[in-house]
């Protein structure tokens, strides 16, 4: 059994402590916005926030997330308003198939919370999410747009 705080709500889930957080979010809690890509912390499709930091939830045991604030793509908007990264994604037509994009947006939101105006070098170092559709140029444009919003 684990007690998790996800998007401000408490959830009790009956899972083994070493179950990956991604599995719990999708299968037990029903938050399917967070995607499974590689399962080995390489692609970033599964990125969520734990206490505001971007983490790859496929490689975090649920036990490590207990007692912390977990935020998924479903909880990024607040007060009926999109997060500025979400808005920049729409304005810049970033997504193609969309599969990687929830993780991409969560990674970028965490980056901007610590570096409000990241340089291209900082973006390269931090946003290592993989997009099979090759949206990287649009991602970069949208990051700068969000930073200037
Ligand atoms: S599914 Fe977690 S990094 Fe790829
Ligand atoms: S938009 Fe298709 S994988 Fe990134």
Short mmCIF file of C-alpha atoms and ligand atoms in Angstrom, two decimals:
data_model
loop_
_atom_site.label_atom_id
_atom_site.label_comp_id
_atom_site.label_asym_id
_atom_site.label_seq_id
_atom_site.Cartn_x
_atom_site.Cartn_y
_atom_site.Cartn_z
CA UNK A 1 0.00 0.00 0.00
CA UNK A 2 1.25 3.47 -0.82
CA UNK A 3 -0.30 6.86 -0.14
CA UNK A 4 0.49 9.35 -2.87
CA UNK A 5 -0.31 13.02 -3.36
CA UNK A 6 -0.94 13.57 -7.05
CA UNK A 7 -2.03 16.91 -8.45
CA UNK A 8 -3.02 17.93 -4.93
CA UNK A 9 -5.19 14.89 -4.25
CA UNK A 10 -4.43 11.97 -1.99
CA UNK A 11 -4.55 8.46 -3.46
CA UNK A 12 -4.12 5.14 -1.65
CA UNK A 13 -2.87 2.47 -4.02
CA UNK A 14 -2.37 -1.22 -3.34
CA UNK A 15 0.95 -1.92 -5.05
CA UNK A 16 4.36 -3.33 -4.20
CA UNK A 17 6.83 -0.63 -3.09
CA UNK A 18 9.14 -1.26 -6.05
CA UNK A 19 6.40 -0.72 -8.64
CA UNK A 20 7.48 2.04 -11.03
CA UNK A 21 5.61 5.27 -10.40
CA UNK A 22 4.62 5.42 -14.08
CA UNK A 23 2.70 2.15 -13.79
CA UNK A 24 0.86 3.40 -10.72
CA UNK A 25 -0.08 6.70 -12.34
CA UNK A 26 -1.45 5.02 -15.44
CA UNK A 27 -2.84 1.71 -14.19
CA UNK A 28 -3.92 2.43 -10.62
CA UNK A 29 -4.80 6.12 -10.70
CA UNK A 30 -5.93 6.34 -14.34
CA UNK A 31 -3.80 9.33 -15.28
CA UNK A 32 -2.84 8.24 -18.78
CA UNK A 33 -1.42 11.57 -19.97
CA UNK A 34 1.99 10.38 -18.82
CA UNK A 35 3.36 8.02 -21.45
CA UNK A 36 5.49 4.89 -21.54
CA UNK A 37 8.25 5.03 -24.12
CA UNK A 38 11.41 3.15 -23.24
CA UNK A 39 11.02 2.14 -19.61
CA UNK A 40 14.72 2.74 -18.94
CA UNK A 41 14.93 6.49 -18.21
CA UNK A 42 16.15 7.34 -21.71
CA UNK A 43 13.30 8.96 -23.64
CA UNK A 44 11.52 11.24 -21.15
CA UNK A 45 7.98 10.37 -22.30
CA UNK A 46 7.14 9.50 -18.69
CA UNK A 47 8.37 12.78 -17.14
CA UNK A 48 6.42 14.09 -14.14
CA UNK A 49 7.35 16.42 -11.31
CA UNK A 50 8.19 15.33 -7.79
CA UNK A 51 8.37 18.32 -5.49
CA UNK A 52 8.73 20.47 -8.60
CA UNK A 53 11.64 18.57 -10.13
CA UNK A 54 11.37 16.70 -13.41
CA UNK A 55 11.79 12.94 -12.95
CA UNK A 56 11.39 9.97 -15.27
CA UNK A 57 8.60 8.08 -13.60
CA UNK A 58 9.33 4.76 -15.33
CA UNK A 59 12.48 4.50 -13.24
CA UNK A 60 11.26 5.75 -9.85
CA UNK A 61 9.84 3.19 -7.43
CA UNK A 62 6.54 4.31 -6.01
CA UNK A 63 8.01 4.13 -2.51
CA UNK A 64 10.30 7.06 -3.36
CA UNK A 65 7.35 9.24 -4.26
CA UNK A 66 5.43 8.74 -1.02
CA UNK A 67 5.04 11.87 1.08
CA UNK A 68 5.98 14.13 -1.85
CA UNK A 69 4.03 16.33 -4.22
CA UNK A 70 3.61 14.58 -7.56
CA UNK A 71 2.42 16.61 -10.52
CA UNK A 72 1.43 15.10 -13.85
CA UNK A 73 0.45 16.78 -17.11
CA UNK A 74 -3.17 16.62 -15.94
CA UNK A 75 -2.29 18.87 -13.00
CA UNK A 76 -0.06 21.40 -14.73
CA UNK A 77 -2.78 23.92 -15.56
CA UNK A 78 -4.17 25.75 -12.58
CA UNK A 79 -7.20 27.89 -11.86
CA UNK A 80 -8.65 27.08 -15.27
CA UNK A 81 -5.61 28.52 -17.04
CA UNK A 82 -3.07 26.60 -19.05
CA UNK A 83 0.52 26.71 -17.85
CA UNK A 84 2.53 29.11 -20.01
CA UNK A 85 4.45 26.17 -21.47
CA UNK A 86 1.21 24.52 -22.57
CA UNK A 87 0.07 27.79 -24.16
CA UNK A 88 3.41 28.23 -25.95
CA UNK A 89 3.09 24.66 -27.27
CA UNK A 90 -0.28 25.51 -28.79
CA UNK A 91 0.85 28.87 -30.15
CA UNK A 92 3.91 27.28 -31.80
CA UNK A 93 2.13 24.17 -33.12
CA UNK A 94 4.73 21.95 -31.48
CA UNK A 95 3.14 18.47 -31.38
CA UNK A 96 3.16 16.06 -34.29
CA UNK A 97 1.90 12.64 -33.12
CA UNK A 98 1.94 14.01 -29.58
CA UNK A 99 3.21 10.89 -27.86
CA UNK A 100 6.33 12.47 -26.36
CA UNK A 101 4.80 15.86 -25.70
CA UNK A 102 3.40 15.50 -22.19
CA UNK A 103 6.83 14.48 -20.97
CA UNK A 104 8.46 17.22 -23.00
CA UNK A 105 6.15 19.87 -21.53
CA UNK A 106 6.73 18.65 -17.97
CA UNK A 107 10.49 18.72 -18.46
CA UNK A 108 10.33 22.26 -19.86
CA UNK A 109 8.02 23.50 -17.09
CA UNK A 110 10.52 22.26 -14.50
CA UNK A 111 13.40 23.89 -16.38
CA UNK A 112 11.67 27.28 -16.52
CA UNK A 113 10.85 27.13 -12.80
CA UNK A 114 14.57 27.19 -12.02
CA UNK A 115 15.90 28.98 -15.13
CA UNK A 116 13.24 31.42 -16.36
CA UNK A 117 15.29 32.43 -19.45
CA UNK A 118 17.34 29.40 -20.45
CA UNK A 119 20.03 29.68 -23.10
CA UNK A 120 20.15 27.22 -26.00
CA UNK A 121 23.06 25.49 -24.25
CA UNK A 122 21.01 25.09 -21.06
CA UNK A 123 18.10 23.76 -23.09
CA UNK A 124 20.41 21.25 -24.79
CA UNK A 125 21.79 20.12 -21.43
CA UNK A 126 18.43 19.81 -19.70
CA UNK A 127 15.81 18.86 -22.25
CA UNK A 128 17.08 15.48 -23.34
CA UNK A 129 13.64 14.07 -24.13
CA UNK A 130 13.44 12.14 -27.38
CA UNK A 131 10.84 12.93 -30.03
CA UNK A 132 10.46 10.37 -32.81
CA UNK A 133 8.66 12.99 -34.92
CA UNK A 134 11.60 15.41 -34.76
CA UNK A 135 9.81 18.39 -33.20
CA UNK A 136 13.02 19.67 -31.64
CA UNK A 137 13.13 22.99 -33.50
CA UNK A 138 9.54 23.78 -32.57
CA UNK A 139 10.23 22.71 -28.99
CA UNK A 140 13.11 25.17 -28.80
CA UNK A 141 11.03 27.98 -30.28
CA UNK A 142 8.23 27.29 -27.83
CA UNK A 143 10.60 27.22 -24.86
CA UNK A 144 11.87 30.69 -25.76
CA UNK A 145 8.29 31.87 -26.32
CA UNK A 146 7.23 30.57 -22.90
CA UNK A 147 10.29 32.16 -21.32
CA UNK A 148 9.26 35.52 -22.77
CA UNK A 149 5.55 35.15 -22.03
S1 LIG B 1 9.51 5.75 -20.53
FE1 LIG B 1 10.58 6.72 -18.93
S2 LIG B 1 12.26 7.65 -19.88
FE2 LIG B 1 11.33 6.50 -21.47
S1 LIG B 2 5.50 14.46 -31.40
FE1 LIG B 2 5.62 12.38 -32.03
S2 LIG B 2 7.16 11.52 -30.77
FE2 LIG B 2 7.24 13.64 -30.36
#
